[in-house]
CSV table of C-alpha atoms in Angstrom, one decimal:
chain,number,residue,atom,x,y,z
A,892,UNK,CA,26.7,-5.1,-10.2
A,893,UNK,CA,28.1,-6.0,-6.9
A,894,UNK,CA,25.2,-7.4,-4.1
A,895,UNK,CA,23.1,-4.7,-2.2
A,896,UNK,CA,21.9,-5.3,1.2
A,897,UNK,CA,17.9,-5.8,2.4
A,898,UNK,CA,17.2,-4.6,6.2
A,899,UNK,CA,14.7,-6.4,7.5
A,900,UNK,CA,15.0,-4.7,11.4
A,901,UNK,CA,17.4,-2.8,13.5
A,902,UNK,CA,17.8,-4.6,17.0
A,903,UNK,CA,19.7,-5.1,20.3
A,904,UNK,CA,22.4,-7.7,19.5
A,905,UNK,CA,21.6,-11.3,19.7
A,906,UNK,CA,23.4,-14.9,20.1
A,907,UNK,CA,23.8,-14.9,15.8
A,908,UNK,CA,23.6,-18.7,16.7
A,909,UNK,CA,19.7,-18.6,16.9
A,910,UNK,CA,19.4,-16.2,13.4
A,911,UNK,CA,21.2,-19.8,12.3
A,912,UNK,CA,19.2,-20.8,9.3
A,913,UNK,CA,17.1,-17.8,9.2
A,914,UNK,CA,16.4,-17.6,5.3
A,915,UNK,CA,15.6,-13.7,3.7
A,916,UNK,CA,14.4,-12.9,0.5
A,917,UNK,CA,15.0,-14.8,-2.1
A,918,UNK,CA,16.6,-17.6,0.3
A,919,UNK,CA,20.1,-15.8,1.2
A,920,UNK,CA,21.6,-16.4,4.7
A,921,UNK,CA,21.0,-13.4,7.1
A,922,UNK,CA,24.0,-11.6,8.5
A,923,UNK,CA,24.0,-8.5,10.8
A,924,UNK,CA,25.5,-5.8,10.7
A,925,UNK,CA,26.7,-4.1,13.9
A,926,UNK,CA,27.2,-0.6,15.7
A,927,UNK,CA,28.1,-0.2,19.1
A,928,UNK,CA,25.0,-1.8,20.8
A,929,UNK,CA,22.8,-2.3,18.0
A,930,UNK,CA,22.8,-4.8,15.3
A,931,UNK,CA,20.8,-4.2,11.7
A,932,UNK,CA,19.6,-7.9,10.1
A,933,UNK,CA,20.3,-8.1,6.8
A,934,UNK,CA,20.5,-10.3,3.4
A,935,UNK,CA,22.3,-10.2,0.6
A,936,UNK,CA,19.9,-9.4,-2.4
A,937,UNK,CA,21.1,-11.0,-5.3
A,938,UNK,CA,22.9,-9.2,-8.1
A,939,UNK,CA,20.0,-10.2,-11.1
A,940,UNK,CA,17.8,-8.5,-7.9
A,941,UNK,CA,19.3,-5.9,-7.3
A,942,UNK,CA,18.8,-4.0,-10.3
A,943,UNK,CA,16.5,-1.8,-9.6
A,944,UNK,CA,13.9,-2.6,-12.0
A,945,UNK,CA,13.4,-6.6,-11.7
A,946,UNK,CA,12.8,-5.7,-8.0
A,947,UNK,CA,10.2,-3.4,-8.6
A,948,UNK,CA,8.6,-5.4,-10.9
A,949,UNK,CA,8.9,-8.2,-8.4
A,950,UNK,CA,7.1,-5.6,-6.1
A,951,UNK,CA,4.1,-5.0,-8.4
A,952,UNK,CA,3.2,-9.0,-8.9
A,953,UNK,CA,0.9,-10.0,-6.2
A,954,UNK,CA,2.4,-13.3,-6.0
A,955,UNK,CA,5.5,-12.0,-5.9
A,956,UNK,CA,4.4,-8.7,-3.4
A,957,UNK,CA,3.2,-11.6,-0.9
A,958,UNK,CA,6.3,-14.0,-1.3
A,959,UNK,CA,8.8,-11.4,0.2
A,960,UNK,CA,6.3,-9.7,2.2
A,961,UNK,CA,5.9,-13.1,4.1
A,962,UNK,CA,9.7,-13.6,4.0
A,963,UNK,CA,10.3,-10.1,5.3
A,964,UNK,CA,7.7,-10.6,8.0
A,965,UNK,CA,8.9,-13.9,9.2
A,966,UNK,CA,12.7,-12.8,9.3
A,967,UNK,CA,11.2,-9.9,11.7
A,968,UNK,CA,9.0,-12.1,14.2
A,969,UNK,CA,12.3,-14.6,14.3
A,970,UNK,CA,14.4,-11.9,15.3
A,971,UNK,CA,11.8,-9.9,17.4
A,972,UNK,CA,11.4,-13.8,19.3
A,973,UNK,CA,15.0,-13.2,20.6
A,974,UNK,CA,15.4,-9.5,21.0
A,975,UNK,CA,13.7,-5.8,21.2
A,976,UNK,CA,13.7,-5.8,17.9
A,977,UNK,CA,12.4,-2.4,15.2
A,978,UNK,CA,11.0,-4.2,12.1
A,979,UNK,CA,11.9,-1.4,9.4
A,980,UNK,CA,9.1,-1.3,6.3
A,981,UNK,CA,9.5,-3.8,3.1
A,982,UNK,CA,12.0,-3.1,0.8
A,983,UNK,CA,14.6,-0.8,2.5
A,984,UNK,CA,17.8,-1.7,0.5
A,985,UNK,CA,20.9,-0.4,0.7
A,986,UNK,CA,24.0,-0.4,-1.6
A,987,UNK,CA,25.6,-1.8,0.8
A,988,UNK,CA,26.5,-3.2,4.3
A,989,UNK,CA,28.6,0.0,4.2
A,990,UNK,CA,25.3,2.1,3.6
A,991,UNK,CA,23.3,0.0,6.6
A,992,UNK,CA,26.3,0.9,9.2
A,993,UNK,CA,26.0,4.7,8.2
A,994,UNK,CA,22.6,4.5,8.9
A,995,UNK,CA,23.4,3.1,12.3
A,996,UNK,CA,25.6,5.3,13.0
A,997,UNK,CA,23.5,8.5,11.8
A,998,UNK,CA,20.0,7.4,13.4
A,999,UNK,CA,21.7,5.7,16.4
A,1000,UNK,CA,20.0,7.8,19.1
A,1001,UNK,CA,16.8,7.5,17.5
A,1002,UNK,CA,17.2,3.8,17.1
A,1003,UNK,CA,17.9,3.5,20.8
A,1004,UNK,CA,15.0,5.7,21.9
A,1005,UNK,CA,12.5,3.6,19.7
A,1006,UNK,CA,14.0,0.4,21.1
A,1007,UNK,CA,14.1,1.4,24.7
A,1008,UNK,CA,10.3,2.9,24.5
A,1009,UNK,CA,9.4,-0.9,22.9
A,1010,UNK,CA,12.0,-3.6,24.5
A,1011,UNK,CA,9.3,-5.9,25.9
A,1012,UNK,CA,6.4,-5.4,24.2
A,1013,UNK,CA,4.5,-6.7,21.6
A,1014,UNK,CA,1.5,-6.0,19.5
A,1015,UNK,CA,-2.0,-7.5,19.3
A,1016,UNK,CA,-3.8,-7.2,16.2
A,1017,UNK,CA,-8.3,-7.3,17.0
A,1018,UNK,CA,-10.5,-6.6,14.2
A,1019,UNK,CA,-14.2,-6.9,14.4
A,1020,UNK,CA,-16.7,-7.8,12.0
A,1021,UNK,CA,-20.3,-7.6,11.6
A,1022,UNK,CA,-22.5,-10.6,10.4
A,1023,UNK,CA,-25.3,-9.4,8.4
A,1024,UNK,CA,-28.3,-11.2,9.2
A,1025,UNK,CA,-29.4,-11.9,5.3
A,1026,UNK,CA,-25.6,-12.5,4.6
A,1027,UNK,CA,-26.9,-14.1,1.3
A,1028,UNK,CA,-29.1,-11.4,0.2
A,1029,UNK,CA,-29.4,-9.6,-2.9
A,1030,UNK,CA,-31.7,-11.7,-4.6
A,1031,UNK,CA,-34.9,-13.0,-2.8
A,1032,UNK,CA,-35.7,-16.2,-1.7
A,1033,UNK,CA,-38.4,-18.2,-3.5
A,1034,UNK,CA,-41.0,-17.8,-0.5
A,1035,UNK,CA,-40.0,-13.9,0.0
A,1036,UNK,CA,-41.0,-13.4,-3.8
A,1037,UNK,CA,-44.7,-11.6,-4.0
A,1038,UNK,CA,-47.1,-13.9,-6.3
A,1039,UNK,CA,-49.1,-11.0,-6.8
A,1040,UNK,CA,-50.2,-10.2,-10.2
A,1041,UNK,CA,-49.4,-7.4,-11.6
A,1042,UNK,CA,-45.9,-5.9,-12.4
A,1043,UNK,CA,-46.6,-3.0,-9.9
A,1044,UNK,CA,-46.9,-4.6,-7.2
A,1045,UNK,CA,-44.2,-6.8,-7.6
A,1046,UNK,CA,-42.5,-3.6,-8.2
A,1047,UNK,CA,-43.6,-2.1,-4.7
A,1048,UNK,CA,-42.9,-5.4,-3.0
A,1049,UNK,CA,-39.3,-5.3,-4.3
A,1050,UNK,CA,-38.5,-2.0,-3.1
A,1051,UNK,CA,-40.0,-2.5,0.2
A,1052,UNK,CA,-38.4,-5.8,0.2
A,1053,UNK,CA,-34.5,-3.4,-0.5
A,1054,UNK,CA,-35.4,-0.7,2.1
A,1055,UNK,CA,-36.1,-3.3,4.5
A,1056,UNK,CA,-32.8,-4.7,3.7
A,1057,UNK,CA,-30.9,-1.6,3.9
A,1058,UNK,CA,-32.5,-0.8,7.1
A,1059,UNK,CA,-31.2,-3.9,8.5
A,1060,UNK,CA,-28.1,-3.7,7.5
A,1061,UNK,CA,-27.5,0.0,8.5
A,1062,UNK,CA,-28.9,-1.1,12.0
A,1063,UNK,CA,-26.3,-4.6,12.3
A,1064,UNK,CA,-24.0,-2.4,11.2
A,1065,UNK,CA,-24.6,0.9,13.9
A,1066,UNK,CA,-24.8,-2.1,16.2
A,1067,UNK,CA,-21.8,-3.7,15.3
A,1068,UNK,CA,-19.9,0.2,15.9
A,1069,UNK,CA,-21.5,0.9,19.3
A,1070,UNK,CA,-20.1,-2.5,20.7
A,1071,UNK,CA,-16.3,-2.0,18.7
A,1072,UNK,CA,-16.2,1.0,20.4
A,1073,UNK,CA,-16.9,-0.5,24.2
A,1074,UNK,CA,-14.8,-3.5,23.3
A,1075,UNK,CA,-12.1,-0.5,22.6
A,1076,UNK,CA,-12.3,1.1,25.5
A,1077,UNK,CA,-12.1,-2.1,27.5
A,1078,UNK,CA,-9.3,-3.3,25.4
A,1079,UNK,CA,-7.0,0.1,25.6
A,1080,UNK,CA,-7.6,0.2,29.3
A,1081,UNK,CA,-5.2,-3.1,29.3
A,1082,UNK,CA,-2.9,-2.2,27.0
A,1083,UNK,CA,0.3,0.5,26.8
A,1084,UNK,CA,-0.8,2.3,23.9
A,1085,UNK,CA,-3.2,1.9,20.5
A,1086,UNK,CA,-3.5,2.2,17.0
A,1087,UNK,CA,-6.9,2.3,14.9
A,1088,UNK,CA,-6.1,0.6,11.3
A,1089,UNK,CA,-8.3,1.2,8.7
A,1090,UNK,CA,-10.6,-1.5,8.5
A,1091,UNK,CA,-10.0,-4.1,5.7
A,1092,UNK,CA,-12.2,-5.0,2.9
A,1093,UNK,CA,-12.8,-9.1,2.8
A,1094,UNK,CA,-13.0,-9.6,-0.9
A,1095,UNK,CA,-10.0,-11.2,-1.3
A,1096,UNK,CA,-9.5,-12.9,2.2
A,1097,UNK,CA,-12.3,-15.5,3.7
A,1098,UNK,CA,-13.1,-13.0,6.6
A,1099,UNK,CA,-16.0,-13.6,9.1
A,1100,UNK,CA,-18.0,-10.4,8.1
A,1101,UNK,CA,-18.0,-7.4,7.2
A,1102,UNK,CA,-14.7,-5.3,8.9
A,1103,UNK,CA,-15.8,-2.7,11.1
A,1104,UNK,CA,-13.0,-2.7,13.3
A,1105,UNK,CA,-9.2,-2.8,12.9
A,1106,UNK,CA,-6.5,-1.9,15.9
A,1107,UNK,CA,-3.3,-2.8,17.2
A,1108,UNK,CA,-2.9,-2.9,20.8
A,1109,UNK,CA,0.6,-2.8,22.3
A,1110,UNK,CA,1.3,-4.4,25.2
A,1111,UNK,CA,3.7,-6.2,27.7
A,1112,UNK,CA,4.7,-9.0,26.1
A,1113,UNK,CA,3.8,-10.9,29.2
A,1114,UNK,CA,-0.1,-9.6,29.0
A,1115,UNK,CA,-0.6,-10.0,25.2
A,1116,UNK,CA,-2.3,-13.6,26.1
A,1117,UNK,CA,-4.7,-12.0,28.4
A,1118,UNK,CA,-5.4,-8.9,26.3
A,1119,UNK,CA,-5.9,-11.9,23.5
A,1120,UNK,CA,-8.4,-13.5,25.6
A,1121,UNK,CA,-10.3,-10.9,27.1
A,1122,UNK,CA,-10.6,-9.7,23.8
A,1123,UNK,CA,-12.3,-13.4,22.7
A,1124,UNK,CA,-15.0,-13.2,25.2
A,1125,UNK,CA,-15.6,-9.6,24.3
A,1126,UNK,CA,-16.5,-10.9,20.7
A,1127,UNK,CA,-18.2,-14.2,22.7
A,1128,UNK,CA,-20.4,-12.5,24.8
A,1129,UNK,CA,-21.8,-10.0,22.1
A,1130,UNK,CA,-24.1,-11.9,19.9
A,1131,UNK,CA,-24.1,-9.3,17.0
A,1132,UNK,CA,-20.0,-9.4,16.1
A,1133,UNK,CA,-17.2,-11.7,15.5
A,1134,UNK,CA,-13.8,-11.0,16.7
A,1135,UNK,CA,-10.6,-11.9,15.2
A,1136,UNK,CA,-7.2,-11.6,17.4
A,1137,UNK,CA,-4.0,-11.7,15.7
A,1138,UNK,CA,-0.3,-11.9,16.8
A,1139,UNK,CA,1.3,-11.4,18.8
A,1140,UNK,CA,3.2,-9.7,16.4
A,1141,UNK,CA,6.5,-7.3,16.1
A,1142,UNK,CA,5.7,-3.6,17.6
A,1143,UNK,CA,5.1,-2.7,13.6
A,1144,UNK,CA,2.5,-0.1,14.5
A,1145,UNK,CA,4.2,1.4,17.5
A,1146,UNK,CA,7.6,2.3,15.6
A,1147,UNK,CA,7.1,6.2,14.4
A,1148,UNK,CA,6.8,8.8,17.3
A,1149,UNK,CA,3.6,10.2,17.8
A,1150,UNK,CA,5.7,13.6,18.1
A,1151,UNK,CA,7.3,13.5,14.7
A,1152,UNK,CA,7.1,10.7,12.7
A,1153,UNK,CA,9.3,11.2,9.7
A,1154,UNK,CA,8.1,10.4,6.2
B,685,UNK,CA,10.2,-10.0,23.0
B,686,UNK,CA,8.1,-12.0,22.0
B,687,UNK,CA,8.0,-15.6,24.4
B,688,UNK,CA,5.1,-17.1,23.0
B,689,UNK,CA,4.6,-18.7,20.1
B,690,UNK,CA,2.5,-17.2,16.8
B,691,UNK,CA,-1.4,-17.6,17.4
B,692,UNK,CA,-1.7,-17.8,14.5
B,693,UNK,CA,1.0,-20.4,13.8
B,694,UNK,CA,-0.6,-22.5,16.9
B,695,UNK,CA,-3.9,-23.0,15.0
B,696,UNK,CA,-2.0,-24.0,12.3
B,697,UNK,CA,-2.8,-21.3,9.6
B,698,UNK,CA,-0.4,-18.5,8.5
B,699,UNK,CA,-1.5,-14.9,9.2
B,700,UNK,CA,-3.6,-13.2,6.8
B,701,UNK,CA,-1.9,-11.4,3.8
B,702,UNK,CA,-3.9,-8.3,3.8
B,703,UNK,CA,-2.8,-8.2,8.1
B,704,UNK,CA,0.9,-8.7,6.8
B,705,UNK,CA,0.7,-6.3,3.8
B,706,UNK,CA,-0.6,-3.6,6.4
B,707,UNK,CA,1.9,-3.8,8.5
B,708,UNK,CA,5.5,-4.9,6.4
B,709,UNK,CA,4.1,-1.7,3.6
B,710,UNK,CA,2.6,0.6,5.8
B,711,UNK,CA,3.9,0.0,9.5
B,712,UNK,CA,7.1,0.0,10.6
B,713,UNK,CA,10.3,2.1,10.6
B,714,UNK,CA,10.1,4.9,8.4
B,715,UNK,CA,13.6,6.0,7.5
B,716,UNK,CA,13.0,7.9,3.6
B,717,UNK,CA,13.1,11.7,4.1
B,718,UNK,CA,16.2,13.1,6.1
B,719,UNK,CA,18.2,10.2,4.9
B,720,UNK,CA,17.5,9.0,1.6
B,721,UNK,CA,17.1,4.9,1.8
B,722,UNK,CA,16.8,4.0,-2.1
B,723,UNK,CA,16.1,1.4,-3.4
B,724,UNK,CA,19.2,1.2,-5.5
B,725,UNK,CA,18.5,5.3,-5.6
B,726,UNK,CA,15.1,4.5,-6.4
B,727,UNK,CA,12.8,6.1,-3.1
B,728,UNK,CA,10.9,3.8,-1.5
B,729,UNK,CA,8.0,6.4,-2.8
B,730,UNK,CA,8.4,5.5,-6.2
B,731,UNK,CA,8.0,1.8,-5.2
B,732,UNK,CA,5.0,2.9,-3.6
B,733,UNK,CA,4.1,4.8,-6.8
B,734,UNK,CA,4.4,2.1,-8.9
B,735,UNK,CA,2.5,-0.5,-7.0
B,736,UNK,CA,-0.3,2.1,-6.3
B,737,UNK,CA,-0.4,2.1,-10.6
B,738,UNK,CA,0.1,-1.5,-11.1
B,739,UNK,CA,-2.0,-3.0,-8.0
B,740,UNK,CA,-4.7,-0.7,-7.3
B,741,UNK,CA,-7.6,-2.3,-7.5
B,742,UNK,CA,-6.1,-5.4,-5.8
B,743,UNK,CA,-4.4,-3.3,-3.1
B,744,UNK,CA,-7.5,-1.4,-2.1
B,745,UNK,CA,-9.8,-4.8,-2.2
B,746,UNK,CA,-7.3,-5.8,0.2
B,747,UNK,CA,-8.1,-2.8,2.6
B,748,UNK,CA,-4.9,-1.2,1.6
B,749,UNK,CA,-5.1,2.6,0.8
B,750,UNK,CA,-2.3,4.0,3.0
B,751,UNK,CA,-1.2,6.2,0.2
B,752,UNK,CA,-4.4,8.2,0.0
B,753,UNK,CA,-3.1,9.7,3.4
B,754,UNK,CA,0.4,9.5,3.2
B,755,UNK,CA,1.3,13.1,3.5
B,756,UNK,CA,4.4,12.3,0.9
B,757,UNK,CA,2.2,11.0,-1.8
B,758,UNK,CA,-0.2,13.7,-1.5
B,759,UNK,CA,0.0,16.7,-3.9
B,760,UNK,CA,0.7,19.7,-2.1
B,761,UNK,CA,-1.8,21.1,-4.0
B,762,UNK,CA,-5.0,19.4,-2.5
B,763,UNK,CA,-3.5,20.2,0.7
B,764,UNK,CA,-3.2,23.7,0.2
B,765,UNK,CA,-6.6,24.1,-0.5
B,766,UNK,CA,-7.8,22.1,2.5
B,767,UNK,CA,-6.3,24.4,4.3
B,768,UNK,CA,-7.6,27.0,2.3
B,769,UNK,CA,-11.0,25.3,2.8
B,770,UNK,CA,-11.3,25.1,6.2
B,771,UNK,CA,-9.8,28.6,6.4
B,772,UNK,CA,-12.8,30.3,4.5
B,773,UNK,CA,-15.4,27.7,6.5
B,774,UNK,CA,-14.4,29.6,9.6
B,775,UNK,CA,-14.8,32.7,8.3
B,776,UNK,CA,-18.3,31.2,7.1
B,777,UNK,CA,-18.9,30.4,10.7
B,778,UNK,CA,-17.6,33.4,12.1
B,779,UNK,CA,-19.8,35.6,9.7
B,780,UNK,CA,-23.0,33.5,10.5
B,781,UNK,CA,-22.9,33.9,14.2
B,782,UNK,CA,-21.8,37.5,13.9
B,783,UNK,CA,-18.3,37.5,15.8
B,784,UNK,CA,-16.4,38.5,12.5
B,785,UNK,CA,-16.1,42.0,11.0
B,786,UNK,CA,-15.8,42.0,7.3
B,787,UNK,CA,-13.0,43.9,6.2
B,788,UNK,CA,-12.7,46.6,3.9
């Protein structure tokens, strides 16, 4: 079986001297592949790789999943550094460089439309978490235990103890929305457009709290610092949330057209 | 373009799988449906498909649950009656407050 072809991004064309070294999945050199005034990046997938079903078990292993998720990411961000670049989604293999020059050629107007409507911008990723006061909760404290005799009593105590719990929780948490959603309006107000993510759970990730908050700002790649910033004293000056700025990062979430994205 | 380097690469840490994940599966150009992009004729659905099976619970403790609202993954079924759903709840409200006739 003869070599099929991983797109990481469709892009304006580049010096191919700074994609020197660049390394794609599974640590083949990146070529490109080009149509008039656009160029598609793209490695070689291995023959043992390309069949279809090692790769999709590749897929489905975690370690694996984040191994060329990373790769795929970081062949993106190199070439976004350099030029407008359209970061296409993991996994889009072709047959062939054949196959990636048809799609060039077919989606060309829609490629240049994307890539004009994003040349020069980049996005900002804020997410904003709430800290719950008894972070450690679930089992009382030594002190917070009633001595009281009696198992109902201790029973009362308990549940008063959990409502009181909830109750504080609900309010960090109704707290924690109010000021997401002024820190929003603040941050949107500086940037070109916005995306609302669904928020992320932290179980698997060390994450500062609990996510109430998840968007992707675009902006001019010249304002990302300051959108970055103000962001950080947003999150500084409220004493109830953490904020947590990531990027800049390839327009990822701007790349489907609000009128008619195409699944 | 971007001119300045990674935050996150500046403080030294790589960016956060789940924030990579969200963005490399679910962002980005979307290119199955008037062309078929395969996976070796495999649709990028059925990638999607599988990894919902294999990876759930690990996927959605990461946050990830695009597929719950991808329109393509969705039976058309459930979204039929939705539809249907929301159809009859107007006619609910519309009966309530008095501004519908009932036919027949």
């Amino acid at each position: 079986m003869s070599a099929a072809s991983y797109t990481y991004a469709v892009a304006r064309p580049f010096d191919p001297t700074r994609a020197a070294g660049l390394v794609g999945v599974d640590g083949a050199a990146i070529h490109l592949v080009r149509h008039q005034d656009l160029v598609a990046v793209v490695s070689p997938l291995a023959p043992a790789d390309a069949d279809e079903t090692a790769l999709r078990a590749r897929l489905e292993t975690l370690a694996e999943l984040e191994a060329i998720a990373r790769t795929h990411h970081r062949v993106v961000a190199a070439v976004a550094a350099c030029t407008p670049t359209l970061p296409f989604r993991l996994a889009t293999v072709h047959r062939s460089d054949d196959r990636v020059a048809q799609l060039l050629r077919r989606e060309y107007r829609r490629f240049r439309e994307t890539l004009d409507r994003l040349a020069g911008s980049v996005e900002v990723g804020v997410k904003i978490y709430v800290q719950h006061a008894d972070a450690s909760a679930g089992a009382m404290s030594v002190a917070e235990r009633p001595r009281g005799s009696g198992s109902a009593r201790v029973g009362r105590d308990y549940l008063r103890y959990r409502r009181e719990q909830r109750d504080r929780r609900q309010h960090a948490w109704r707290r924690a929305t109010a000021a997401a959603e002024q820190m929003d309006a603040v941050l949107a107000g500086l940037a070109i457009d916005r995306r609302q993510h669904r928020t992320q759970s932290a179980e698997l990730f060390a994450a500062p709290g609990e996510n109430v908050f998840n968007a992707a700002y675009l902006v001019d790649a010249g304002h990302a610092e300051e959108l970055a910033a103000r962001a950080r004293r947003l999150g500084a000056e409220n004493p109830h949330v953490t904020i947590e700025v990531t990027g800049p990062w390839p327009p990822y979430s701007f790349t489907g057209s609000e009128h008619g994205e195409r699944t | 373009m971007m001119e300045q380097g990674l935050w996150h690469e500046r403080q030294g840490a790589s960016p956060n799988l789940a924030d990579i994940l969200e963005r490399v599966l679910d962002k980005g150009l979307i290119i199955a449906g008037d062309i078929k992009i395969n996976l070796l004729d495999i649709e990028l659905l059925t990638i999607k498909l599988r990894l919902l099976v294999a990876s759930v619970d690990k996927a959605k403790a990461m946050g990830i649950d695009w597929w719950e609202h991808d329109p393509a993954l969705s039976h058309p079924r459930p979204r039929q009656l939705a539809a249907e759903n929301a159809r009859l709840r107007k006619q609910v409200k519309a009966l309530e407050t008095g501004t519908l006739k009932v036919r027949r």
